[in-house]
CSV table of C-alpha atoms and ligand atoms in Angstrom, one decimal:
chain,number,residue,atom,x,y,z
A,294,MET,CA,0.0,0.0,0.0
A,295,THR,CA,1.5,3.4,-1.1
A,296,ASP,CA,0.5,6.3,1.2
A,297,ASN,CA,3.5,8.6,1.1
A,298,ALA,CA,4.8,9.8,-2.4
A,299,VAL,CA,7.9,11.9,-2.9
A,300,ILE,CA,8.2,13.7,-6.2
A,301,VAL,CA,11.6,15.0,-7.2
A,302,GLY,CA,11.1,18.1,-9.5
A,303,ALA,CA,8.6,20.9,-9.4
A,304,GLY,CA,8.5,21.5,-13.1
A,305,VAL,CA,5.3,21.0,-15.1
A,306,VAL,CA,5.6,17.2,-15.1
A,307,GLY,CA,6.4,16.9,-11.4
A,308,LEU,CA,3.5,19.3,-10.5
A,309,ALA,CA,1.0,17.6,-12.8
A,310,THR,CA,2.0,14.3,-11.1
A,311,ALA,CA,1.7,15.7,-7.6
A,312,HIS,CA,-1.7,17.1,-8.4
A,313,ARG,CA,-2.9,13.8,-9.7
A,314,LEU,CA,-1.5,11.7,-6.9
A,315,ALA,CA,-3.0,14.1,-4.3
A,316,GLN,CA,-6.4,13.8,-6.0
A,317,ASP,CA,-6.0,10.0,-5.7
A,318,GLY,CA,-5.7,10.5,-1.9
A,319,LEU,CA,-1.9,10.1,-1.4
A,320,THR,CA,0.2,12.2,0.9
A,321,VAL,CA,2.5,14.0,-1.5
A,322,THR,CA,5.8,15.8,-0.9
A,323,VAL,CA,7.5,17.7,-3.8
A,324,VAL,CA,11.2,18.5,-3.5
A,325,ASP,CA,13.1,20.8,-5.9
A,326,ALA,CA,16.6,22.1,-6.1
A,327,ALA,CA,15.5,25.6,-7.2
A,328,ARG,CA,13.8,28.3,-5.3
A,329,ALA,CA,9.9,28.5,-5.6
A,330,GLY,CA,8.6,29.6,-9.0
A,331,ALA,CA,12.0,29.0,-10.8
A,332,ALA,CA,11.1,25.7,-12.5
A,333,GLY,CA,13.5,25.1,-15.4
A,334,ALA,CA,12.2,24.6,-18.9
A,335,SER,CA,8.6,24.6,-17.6
A,336,VAL,CA,8.5,28.3,-17.4
A,337,HIS,CA,10.8,29.0,-20.3
A,338,ASN,CA,9.0,27.5,-23.3
A,339,ALA,CA,6.5,28.4,-26.0
A,340,GLY,CA,3.4,27.1,-24.0
A,341,TRP,CA,1.9,25.2,-27.0
A,342,ILE,CA,-0.6,22.4,-26.4
A,343,VAL,CA,0.0,20.7,-29.7
A,344,PRO,CA,-1.0,17.0,-30.3
A,345,ILE,CA,-0.6,17.9,-34.0
A,346,MET,CA,3.1,17.9,-33.3
A,347,SER,CA,3.3,14.3,-32.1
A,348,THR,CA,6.6,13.6,-33.8
A,349,PRO,CA,9.9,12.5,-32.3
A,350,VAL,CA,12.9,14.7,-32.7
A,351,PRO,CA,15.1,12.0,-34.3
A,352,ALA,CA,13.7,11.9,-37.9
A,353,PRO,CA,15.0,10.7,-41.3
A,354,GLY,CA,17.2,13.5,-42.8
A,355,MET,CA,18.1,15.0,-39.4
A,356,LEU,CA,21.7,14.0,-39.7
A,357,GLY,CA,22.1,15.9,-43.1
A,358,LYS,CA,20.4,19.0,-41.7
A,359,ALA,CA,22.6,18.9,-38.6
A,360,LEU,CA,25.7,18.7,-40.7
A,361,ARG,CA,24.7,21.5,-43.0
A,362,TRP,CA,23.9,23.7,-40.1
A,363,MET,CA,27.1,22.9,-38.1
A,364,ALA,CA,28.8,25.9,-39.6
A,365,ARG,CA,26.0,28.4,-38.9
A,366,ARG,CA,26.0,29.9,-35.5
A,367,ASP,CA,22.3,31.1,-35.9
A,368,SER,CA,20.9,27.8,-37.1
A,369,PRO,CA,17.8,26.2,-35.5
A,370,LEU,CA,19.6,22.9,-34.9
A,371,TYR,CA,23.1,22.7,-33.6
A,372,VAL,CA,25.2,19.8,-32.3
A,373,ARG,CA,28.0,21.3,-30.2
A,374,PRO,CA,31.2,19.3,-30.8
A,375,SER,CA,32.1,17.8,-27.4
A,376,PRO,CA,34.5,14.8,-26.6
A,377,ARG,CA,32.4,13.9,-23.5
A,378,PRO,CA,31.6,10.2,-23.8
A,379,GLU,CA,28.0,10.5,-22.6
A,380,HIS,CA,27.4,13.2,-25.3
A,381,VAL,CA,29.0,11.2,-28.1
A,382,ARG,CA,27.1,8.0,-27.0
A,383,PHE,CA,23.8,9.9,-26.9
A,384,MET,CA,24.2,11.5,-30.3
A,385,ILE,CA,25.2,8.2,-31.9
A,386,ASN,CA,22.2,6.5,-30.3
A,387,MET,CA,19.9,9.3,-31.5
A,388,LEU,CA,21.3,9.0,-35.0
A,389,ARG,CA,20.4,5.3,-34.9
A,390,HIS,CA,16.8,6.4,-34.5
A,391,CYS,CA,16.8,8.7,-37.6
A,392,ASN,CA,15.2,6.1,-39.8
A,393,PRO,CA,11.7,5.8,-41.2
A,394,ARG,CA,10.7,2.8,-39.1
A,395,ALA,CA,11.7,4.3,-35.7
A,396,PHE,CA,10.1,7.6,-36.7
A,397,ALA,CA,6.8,5.9,-37.7
A,398,HIS,CA,6.9,4.0,-34.4
A,399,GLY,CA,7.5,7.3,-32.5
A,400,VAL,CA,4.7,9.1,-34.3
A,401,GLU,CA,2.2,6.3,-33.6
A,402,ALA,CA,3.2,6.2,-29.9
A,403,LEU,CA,3.1,10.0,-29.3
A,404,THR,CA,-0.2,10.3,-31.2
A,405,SER,CA,-1.9,7.7,-29.1
A,406,LEU,CA,-0.4,9.4,-26.0
A,407,ASN,CA,-1.9,12.7,-27.0
A,408,GLU,CA,-5.4,11.4,-27.6
A,409,ARG,CA,-6.8,12.8,-24.4
A,410,THR,CA,-4.6,15.8,-24.0
A,411,LEU,CA,-7.2,18.5,-24.7
A,412,GLU,CA,-9.8,16.7,-22.4
A,413,LEU,CA,-7.3,16.6,-19.6
A,414,PHE,CA,-6.5,20.3,-19.9
A,415,ASP,CA,-10.3,21.0,-19.8
A,416,GLU,CA,-10.4,18.9,-16.6
A,417,TYR,CA,-7.8,21.1,-15.1
A,418,GLU,CA,-10.0,24.1,-15.4
A,419,LYS,CA,-13.0,22.1,-14.0
A,420,ASP,CA,-10.8,21.2,-11.0
A,421,GLY,CA,-10.2,24.9,-10.3
A,422,ILE,CA,-6.7,25.2,-11.6
A,423,ARG,CA,-6.3,28.8,-12.8
A,424,PHE,CA,-4.0,29.5,-15.8
A,425,GLU,CA,-3.9,31.5,-19.0
A,426,HIS,CA,-5.4,29.2,-21.6
A,427,HIS,CA,-6.1,30.1,-25.2
A,428,ARG,CA,-8.3,27.9,-27.5
A,429,VAL,CA,-7.7,29.8,-30.7
A,430,GLY,CA,-5.8,27.3,-32.9
A,431,GLN,CA,-2.4,27.5,-34.6
A,432,LEU,CA,-1.0,28.6,-37.9
A,433,LEU,CA,2.1,27.1,-39.5
A,434,ALA,CA,3.6,29.6,-41.9
A,435,PHE,CA,6.1,28.7,-44.7
A,436,THR,CA,8.0,30.6,-47.3
A,437,THR,CA,7.9,27.6,-49.7
A,438,ARG,CA,5.0,25.4,-50.7
A,439,HIS,CA,7.4,22.4,-50.6
A,440,THR,CA,8.0,22.7,-46.8
A,441,MET,CA,4.2,23.2,-46.3
A,442,GLU,CA,3.6,19.9,-48.1
A,443,GLU,CA,6.3,18.1,-46.0
A,444,TYR,CA,4.6,19.3,-42.8
A,445,ARG,CA,1.2,18.5,-44.1
A,446,ALA,CA,2.2,14.9,-44.7
A,447,ALA,CA,3.8,14.7,-41.2
A,448,THR,CA,0.6,15.8,-39.6
A,449,ALA,CA,-1.7,13.4,-41.4
A,450,PRO,CA,-1.4,10.6,-38.7
A,451,MET,CA,-2.9,13.0,-36.1
A,452,GLU,CA,-6.2,13.2,-37.9
A,453,ARG,CA,-7.3,9.9,-36.3
A,454,ILE,CA,-7.2,11.7,-32.8
A,455,GLY,CA,-9.2,14.7,-34.2
A,456,HIS,CA,-6.3,17.1,-34.9
A,457,THR,CA,-6.3,18.5,-38.4
A,458,ALA,CA,-4.0,20.7,-40.5
A,459,VAL,CA,-5.8,22.5,-43.3
A,460,PRO,CA,-3.7,23.8,-46.2
A,461,ARG,CA,-4.0,27.6,-46.8
A,462,THR,CA,-2.5,30.0,-49.3
A,463,GLY,CA,-0.3,32.9,-48.1
A,464,ASP,CA,-3.2,35.3,-48.6
A,465,GLU,CA,-5.6,33.0,-46.6
A,466,LEU,CA,-3.1,33.0,-43.8
A,467,ARG,CA,-2.9,36.8,-43.9
A,468,ASP,CA,-6.7,37.0,-43.6
A,469,LEU,CA,-6.3,35.1,-40.3
A,470,GLU,CA,-3.2,36.9,-39.2
A,471,PRO,CA,-2.6,40.2,-41.1
A,472,ALA,CA,0.9,40.6,-39.4
A,473,LEU,CA,2.3,37.8,-41.6
A,474,GLY,CA,4.5,39.2,-44.4
A,475,LYS,CA,4.4,38.7,-48.2
A,476,GLN,CA,7.3,36.2,-47.9
A,477,VAL,CA,4.8,33.7,-46.4
A,478,LEU,CA,3.5,31.7,-49.4
A,479,ALA,CA,1.7,28.8,-47.9
A,480,GLY,CA,0.6,27.4,-44.5
A,481,LEU,CA,-1.5,25.1,-42.4
A,482,HIS,CA,-4.3,26.0,-40.1
A,483,CYS,CA,-4.6,23.7,-37.1
A,484,PRO,CA,-7.9,24.8,-35.4
A,485,GLN,CA,-7.8,22.4,-32.5
A,486,GLU,CA,-4.4,23.4,-31.1
A,487,ARG,CA,-4.1,25.6,-28.0
A,488,HIS,CA,-1.6,27.5,-26.0
A,489,VAL,CA,-1.1,28.5,-22.4
A,490,ASP,CA,1.1,30.9,-20.5
A,491,PRO,CA,3.5,28.2,-19.1
A,492,ALA,CA,4.4,30.1,-16.0
A,493,SER,CA,0.7,30.6,-15.1
A,494,LEU,CA,0.2,26.8,-15.6
A,495,VAL,CA,3.1,26.0,-13.2
A,496,LYS,CA,1.7,28.5,-10.7
A,497,GLY,CA,-1.9,27.3,-11.1
A,498,LEU,CA,-0.8,23.6,-10.6
A,499,GLU,CA,1.3,24.5,-7.5
A,500,ASP,CA,-1.5,26.5,-6.0
A,501,ARG,CA,-4.0,23.7,-6.5
A,502,CYS,CA,-1.5,21.2,-5.1
A,503,ARG,CA,-1.2,23.3,-2.0
A,504,GLU,CA,-5.0,23.3,-1.6
A,505,LEU,CA,-4.9,19.5,-1.8
A,506,GLY,CA,-2.3,19.4,1.0
A,507,VAL,CA,0.9,18.8,-1.0
A,508,ARG,CA,4.0,19.8,0.9
A,509,PHE,CA,6.8,21.6,-1.0
A,510,LEU,CA,10.5,21.6,-0.2
A,511,TYR,CA,12.4,24.1,-2.3
A,512,ASP,CA,16.1,24.9,-2.3
A,513,SER,CA,16.5,21.1,-1.7
A,514,PRO,CA,18.6,19.4,-4.3
A,515,VAL,CA,18.5,15.6,-4.1
A,516,THR,CA,22.0,14.4,-3.7
A,517,GLY,CA,21.6,10.9,-2.3
A,518,VAL,CA,19.2,8.0,-2.1
A,519,GLY,CA,18.6,5.6,0.8
A,520,THR,CA,17.9,2.0,-0.2
A,521,ARG,CA,17.0,-1.3,1.4
A,522,GLY,CA,17.4,-4.0,-1.3
A,523,ARG,CA,15.1,-3.2,-4.2
A,524,THR,CA,13.3,-0.5,-2.3
A,525,VAL,CA,14.2,3.2,-2.0
A,526,THR,CA,13.4,4.4,1.5
A,527,SER,CA,14.4,8.0,1.4
A,528,VAL,CA,16.1,10.8,-0.6
A,529,LEU,CA,18.7,13.2,0.8
A,530,ALA,CA,17.3,16.6,-0.2
A,531,GLY,CA,19.2,19.8,0.8
A,532,GLY,CA,20.9,17.8,3.6
A,533,ASP,CA,17.6,16.4,5.0
A,534,GLU,CA,16.4,12.9,4.7
A,535,VAL,CA,12.9,12.8,3.2
A,536,PRO,CA,11.3,9.3,3.6
A,537,GLY,CA,8.6,7.9,1.4
A,538,ASP,CA,6.9,4.7,0.2
A,539,LEU,CA,7.1,5.8,-3.5
A,540,PHE,CA,9.4,8.1,-5.4
A,541,VAL,CA,8.8,9.8,-8.7
A,542,LEU,CA,11.8,11.1,-10.6
A,543,ALA,CA,10.6,14.2,-12.6
A,544,ALA,CA,13.6,16.3,-12.5
A,545,GLY,CA,13.8,17.2,-16.2
A,546,VAL,CA,17.3,17.0,-17.7
A,547,HIS,CA,18.6,16.0,-14.2
A,548,THR,CA,16.6,12.8,-14.2
A,549,GLY,CA,19.5,11.1,-15.9
A,550,PRO,CA,22.0,11.7,-12.9
A,551,LEU,CA,19.2,11.0,-10.4
A,552,SER,CA,18.3,7.7,-12.0
A,553,ARG,CA,22.0,6.8,-11.7
A,554,LEU,CA,21.8,7.5,-8.0
A,555,ALA,CA,18.8,5.2,-7.8
A,556,GLY,CA,20.8,2.4,-9.5
A,557,HIS,CA,19.8,2.5,-13.2
A,558,PRO,CA,21.1,5.4,-15.3
A,559,LEU,CA,18.8,6.6,-18.0
A,560,PRO,CA,20.0,8.4,-21.2
A,561,ILE,CA,18.4,11.8,-20.7
A,562,ARG,CA,20.4,14.7,-22.0
A,563,PRO,CA,19.7,18.4,-22.5
A,564,GLY,CA,18.5,20.0,-25.7
A,565,LYS,CA,18.9,23.7,-25.2
A,566,GLY,CA,16.3,26.2,-26.5
A,567,TYR,CA,16.4,29.9,-26.6
A,568,GLY,CA,13.7,32.5,-26.5
A,569,PHE,CA,12.7,36.1,-25.6
A,570,ASP,CA,9.6,38.0,-24.7
A,571,ASP,CA,8.5,41.1,-26.7
A,572,THR,CA,6.3,43.7,-24.9
A,573,SER,CA,6.7,46.4,-27.6
A,574,GLY,CA,3.4,45.7,-29.2
A,575,ALA,CA,5.0,46.0,-32.7
A,576,VAL,CA,3.3,42.8,-33.8
A,577,ASN,CA,-0.1,41.6,-32.8
A,578,LEU,CA,-1.2,38.0,-33.2
A,579,ARG,CA,-4.2,36.0,-32.1
A,580,HIS,CA,-3.1,32.4,-33.0
A,581,SER,CA,0.2,30.8,-32.0
A,582,VAL,CA,2.3,30.9,-35.2
A,583,TYR,CA,5.1,28.5,-36.3
A,584,LEU,CA,7.7,30.2,-38.5
A,585,GLY,CA,8.2,26.9,-40.4
A,586,GLU,CA,11.6,26.9,-42.2
A,587,ALA,CA,13.2,28.8,-39.2
A,588,LYS,CA,11.5,26.5,-36.7
A,589,VAL,CA,10.5,29.4,-34.4
A,590,ALA,CA,7.4,29.3,-32.2
A,591,VAL,CA,5.6,32.6,-31.6
A,592,THR,CA,3.0,32.7,-28.8
A,593,PRO,CA,0.7,35.6,-28.1
A,594,LEU,CA,0.2,35.9,-24.3
A,595,SER,CA,-1.9,38.4,-22.5
A,596,ASN,CA,0.9,40.9,-22.0
A,597,ARG,CA,3.6,39.9,-24.4
A,598,LEU,CA,4.6,38.0,-27.5
A,599,ARG,CA,6.9,35.1,-26.8
A,600,PHE,CA,9.4,33.8,-29.4
A,601,ALA,CA,11.1,30.5,-28.8
A,602,GLY,CA,13.3,28.1,-30.9
A,603,THR,CA,16.7,26.4,-31.5
A,604,MET,CA,17.7,22.9,-30.5
A,605,GLU,CA,21.3,22.8,-29.3
A,606,PHE,CA,22.9,19.5,-28.2
A,607,GLY,CA,26.1,19.4,-26.1
A,608,SER,CA,25.3,22.4,-23.9
A,609,SER,CA,23.9,22.0,-20.4
A,610,ASP,CA,24.0,25.5,-18.8
A,611,ALA,CA,22.0,28.7,-19.1
A,612,THR,CA,24.6,30.7,-21.1
A,613,ILE,CA,23.2,32.6,-24.0
A,614,ASP,CA,24.9,32.4,-27.4
A,615,ARG,CA,23.9,35.8,-28.9
A,616,HIS,CA,24.1,34.4,-32.5
A,617,ARG,CA,21.3,31.9,-31.8
A,618,LEU,CA,19.1,34.6,-30.3
A,619,ARG,CA,19.9,36.8,-33.3
A,620,GLY,CA,18.8,33.9,-35.5
A,621,ILE,CA,15.3,33.8,-33.8
A,622,ALA,CA,14.9,37.6,-34.0
A,623,ASP,CA,15.9,37.7,-37.7
A,624,ALA,CA,13.4,34.9,-38.5
A,625,ALA,CA,10.8,36.9,-36.7
A,626,HIS,CA,11.5,39.9,-38.9
A,627,THR,CA,11.4,37.8,-42.1
A,628,TYR,CA,7.9,36.3,-41.4
A,629,LEU,CA,6.5,39.2,-39.4
A,630,PRO,CA,8.0,42.3,-41.0
A,631,ASP,CA,6.7,44.8,-38.4
A,632,PHE,CA,8.9,43.0,-35.9
A,633,PRO,CA,12.0,45.4,-35.6
A,634,LEU,CA,15.5,44.0,-36.2
A,635,GLU,CA,16.8,46.3,-33.4
A,636,PRO,CA,17.3,46.4,-30.5
A,637,GLN,CA,18.6,42.9,-29.9
A,638,PRO,CA,16.2,41.2,-27.4
A,639,GLN,CA,17.0,40.1,-23.9
A,640,GLY,CA,16.9,36.3,-24.1
A,641,TRP,CA,16.4,33.3,-21.8
A,642,THR,CA,17.2,29.6,-22.3
A,643,GLY,CA,15.5,26.3,-21.3
A,644,LEU,CA,16.8,22.8,-21.2
A,645,ARG,CA,14.5,20.2,-22.8
A,646,PRO,CA,14.9,16.7,-21.4
A,647,MET,CA,15.8,14.7,-24.5
A,648,THR,CA,16.1,10.9,-25.1
A,649,PRO,CA,17.9,9.1,-27.9
A,650,ASP,CA,14.6,7.8,-29.4
A,651,GLY,CA,12.8,11.1,-28.9
A,652,LEU,CA,10.1,9.5,-26.7
A,653,PRO,CA,9.3,10.3,-23.0
A,654,VAL,CA,10.4,7.9,-20.2
A,655,VAL,CA,7.4,7.2,-18.1
A,656,GLY,CA,7.0,4.2,-15.8
A,657,PRO,CA,8.9,2.0,-13.3
A,658,LEU,CA,12.7,2.4,-13.0
A,659,PRO,CA,14.2,-1.1,-13.6
A,660,GLY,CA,15.8,-2.7,-10.5
A,661,LYS,CA,13.7,-0.8,-8.0
A,662,ASP,CA,10.2,-1.7,-6.8
A,663,ASN,CA,9.0,1.8,-5.7
A,664,VAL,CA,10.6,4.3,-8.1
A,665,LEU,CA,8.7,5.7,-11.1
A,666,VAL,CA,10.2,8.0,-13.8
A,667,ALA,CA,8.3,10.8,-15.5
A,668,SER,CA,10.7,12.7,-17.8
A,669,GLY,CA,12.3,12.9,-21.3
A,670,HIS,CA,9.4,14.8,-22.8
A,671,SER,CA,11.6,16.7,-25.2
A,672,MET,CA,9.6,19.5,-27.1
A,673,LEU,CA,6.3,18.3,-25.6
A,674,GLY,CA,6.6,18.4,-21.8
A,675,VAL,CA,3.8,21.0,-21.3
A,676,THR,CA,1.4,19.2,-23.8
A,677,LEU,CA,2.1,15.8,-22.2
A,678,ALA,CA,2.2,16.6,-18.5
A,679,PRO,CA,-1.4,15.8,-17.7
A,680,VAL,CA,-1.4,12.4,-19.5
A,681,THR,CA,2.0,11.5,-17.9
A,682,ALA,CA,0.4,12.1,-14.5
A,683,ASP,CA,-2.5,9.9,-15.6
A,684,ILE,CA,-0.1,7.0,-16.4
A,685,ILE,CA,1.8,7.5,-13.1
A,686,SER,CA,-1.5,7.4,-11.3
A,687,GLY,CA,-2.4,4.1,-13.0
A,688,GLU,CA,1.0,2.6,-12.1
A,689,VAL,CA,0.5,3.5,-8.4
A,690,SER,CA,-3.1,2.3,-8.1
A,691,GLY,CA,-2.5,-0.8,-10.2
A,692,ASP,CA,-5.6,0.2,-12.2
A,693,ARG,CA,-3.9,0.7,-15.6
A,694,PRO,CA,-6.4,1.5,-18.4
A,695,SER,CA,-3.7,3.2,-20.4
A,696,ALA,CA,-1.2,0.3,-20.1
A,697,ASP,CA,-1.0,-0.2,-23.9
A,698,ILE,CA,-0.6,3.5,-24.6
A,699,ALA,CA,2.2,3.7,-21.9
A,700,ARG,CA,4.2,0.7,-23.2
A,701,PRO,CA,6.5,2.5,-25.7
A,702,PHE,CA,7.6,4.9,-22.9
A,703,ASP,CA,8.7,2.2,-20.5
A,704,PRO,CA,12.1,3.1,-18.9
A,705,GLY,CA,13.0,-0.6,-19.3
A,706,ARG,CA,13.5,-0.1,-23.0
A,707,PHE,CA,16.9,1.4,-22.1
A,708,ALA,CA,18.0,-1.7,-20.1
A,709,PRO,CA,21.1,-3.1,-21.8
A,710,GLN,CA,19.7,-6.4,-23.1
A,711,ARG,CA,16.9,-4.5,-25.0
A,712,ARG,CA,19.0,-1.7,-26.4
A,713,ARG,CA,18.9,-2.9,-30.0
A,714,SER,CA,15.1,-3.2,-30.4
A,715,PRO,CA,13.7,0.4,-30.7
A,716,ALA,CA,16.1,1.7,-33.4
A,717,GLY,CA,14.8,-0.6,-36.0
A,718,GLY,CA,16.5,-0.8,-39.4
B,57,LIG,C1,12.5,26.9,-26.0
B,57,LIG,C2,11.6,25.8,-25.6
B,57,LIG,C3,10.3,25.8,-26.1
B,57,LIG,C4,9.4,24.8,-25.7
B,57,LIG,N1,8.1,24.8,-26.1
B,57,LIG,C5,7.2,23.9,-25.7
B,57,LIG,C6,5.9,24.0,-26.1
B,57,LIG,O1,5.5,24.9,-26.8
B,57,LIG,N2,5.0,23.0,-25.8
B,57,LIG,C7,5.4,21.9,-25.0
B,57,LIG,O2,4.6,21.0,-24.7
B,57,LIG,N3,6.7,21.8,-24.6
B,57,LIG,C8,7.6,22.8,-24.9
B,57,LIG,N4,8.9,22.7,-24.5
B,57,LIG,C9,9.4,21.6,-23.7
B,57,LIG,C10,9.0,21.7,-22.3
B,57,LIG,O3,9.3,23.0,-21.8
B,57,LIG,C11,9.7,20.6,-21.4
B,57,LIG,O4,9.5,19.4,-22.0
B,57,LIG,C12,9.2,20.6,-20.0
B,57,LIG,O5,9.2,21.9,-19.4
B,57,LIG,C13,9.9,19.6,-19.1
B,57,LIG,O6,9.3,19.7,-17.9
B,57,LIG,P1,9.9,18.9,-16.6
B,57,LIG,O7,9.0,19.1,-15.5
B,57,LIG,O8,10.2,17.5,-17.1
B,57,LIG,O9,11.4,19.5,-16.4
B,57,LIG,P2,11.8,20.9,-15.8
B,57,LIG,O10,10.9,22.0,-16.2
B,57,LIG,O11,13.2,21.1,-16.2
B,57,LIG,O12,11.7,20.8,-14.3
B,57,LIG,C14,12.6,19.9,-13.6
B,57,LIG,C15,12.7,20.4,-12.1
B,57,LIG,O13,13.5,19.5,-11.4
B,57,LIG,C16,14.3,20.2,-10.5
B,57,LIG,N5,15.5,19.5,-10.2
B,57,LIG,C17,16.6,19.2,-11.1
B,57,LIG,N6,17.5,18.4,-10.4
B,57,LIG,C18,17.0,18.3,-9.2
B,57,LIG,C19,17.6,17.6,-8.0
B,57,LIG,N7,18.7,16.9,-8.1
B,57,LIG,N8,16.9,17.6,-6.9
B,57,LIG,C20,15.7,18.3,-6.8
B,57,LIG,N9,15.1,18.9,-7.9
B,57,LIG,C21,15.8,18.9,-9.0
B,57,LIG,C22,14.6,21.5,-11.3
B,57,LIG,O14,15.0,22.6,-10.4
B,57,LIG,C23,13.3,21.8,-12.0
B,57,LIG,O15,12.5,22.6,-11.2
B,57,LIG,C24,9.8,23.7,-24.8
B,57,LIG,C25,11.1,23.8,-24.3
B,57,LIG,C26,12.0,24.8,-24.7
B,57,LIG,C27,13.4,24.9,-24.0
């Protein structure tokens, strides 16, 4: 019988899990290394709720793109050369998944996982969680018809869960969003997609958790794990021992080192993103807009326009490469000509928890009877937080209606004897 759950990580995934387990009647403690309200990538992201983007990052052709872009310091995808063995191993493993079979498997798994996403966000509101939530749809804008067609084909599998991408001409897109410039020649309109203010979602979840009696320990980095055989008995957090019957590792990019402490290292590595917030009012949008070729997300929030993009591997701190930020601002100006090229915006960064196969890691940690993992959500952590919490709840209660949906995300797929299977041919 599990009464006392300890969740490591107060990002959107840890908080969604805490909320769900508290609803289930468990006594829940959340421990986090940072101070309150400073959750890593969970506040620094584009805030899109996008089942239409149920695609893993490793994709056929990614290697070619990465190599072409290596020389460009403002490119949307960058693999920083690094001799660190864990980085090299991770990148090689990711390249093994850049094939059509592994990609199709990932799309199928993520699409099924996203089937109830919108319903679960609606349930948040019904439960009294307060957050900035926009149900206005999304536009994908392209400067070539060819790229639009590529994306259109990629979004076809999501039709079966009710998410559609309707082709539009440049002028039709400008009817929906007049700020888009003449360079935009084609696009897709995705009416079911939504966006949130991610910081408001984190705050809303934490507030509701507190109402449900969840205890929070901030400034408490987990540095040790107490064990008895196959059971974890406590974590050492900020120097204090925090006991529990069940432990959930939801520490974003730090879930890798934590899983090592718990006895089974998982390959979760950072994929750094950049962004900035514009409060000038130079550009007004209603929909969230994807600047397709530049891979930049633009999100209209109540008091600002948020720009986010770039996937940088091999970098694990918050330093800002001005060239990458410049790349996002230049793209903004290209697609949205009223966005000024100067001044250079003040940026922020966020570290996405990446896995070599591009799929989240959700379920029991091999070798331990009472440790669950909820991490590795890559570009979709906000979107997938509620359904992740649902799966963890099913694991704890033993009532697992979503067991089939959860199987592709089992942490056991990274156990050494099974390492060959997910990559496919
Ligand atoms: C630029 C950018 C744009 C994005 N846009 C979107 C989007 O539009 N839609 C979407 O769905 N997703 C998006 N994402 C992805 C999303 O932000 C992440 O997948 C998600 O935030 C991961 O949440 P998390 O809770 O797993 O990790 P985090 O938010 O990183 O939280 C982990 C927490 O664990 C804590 N922690 C770490 N180590 C320890 C330790 N040892 N002890 C205790 N606590 C610890 C940290 O302090 C942190 O608070 C984007 C990401 C980036 C960077």
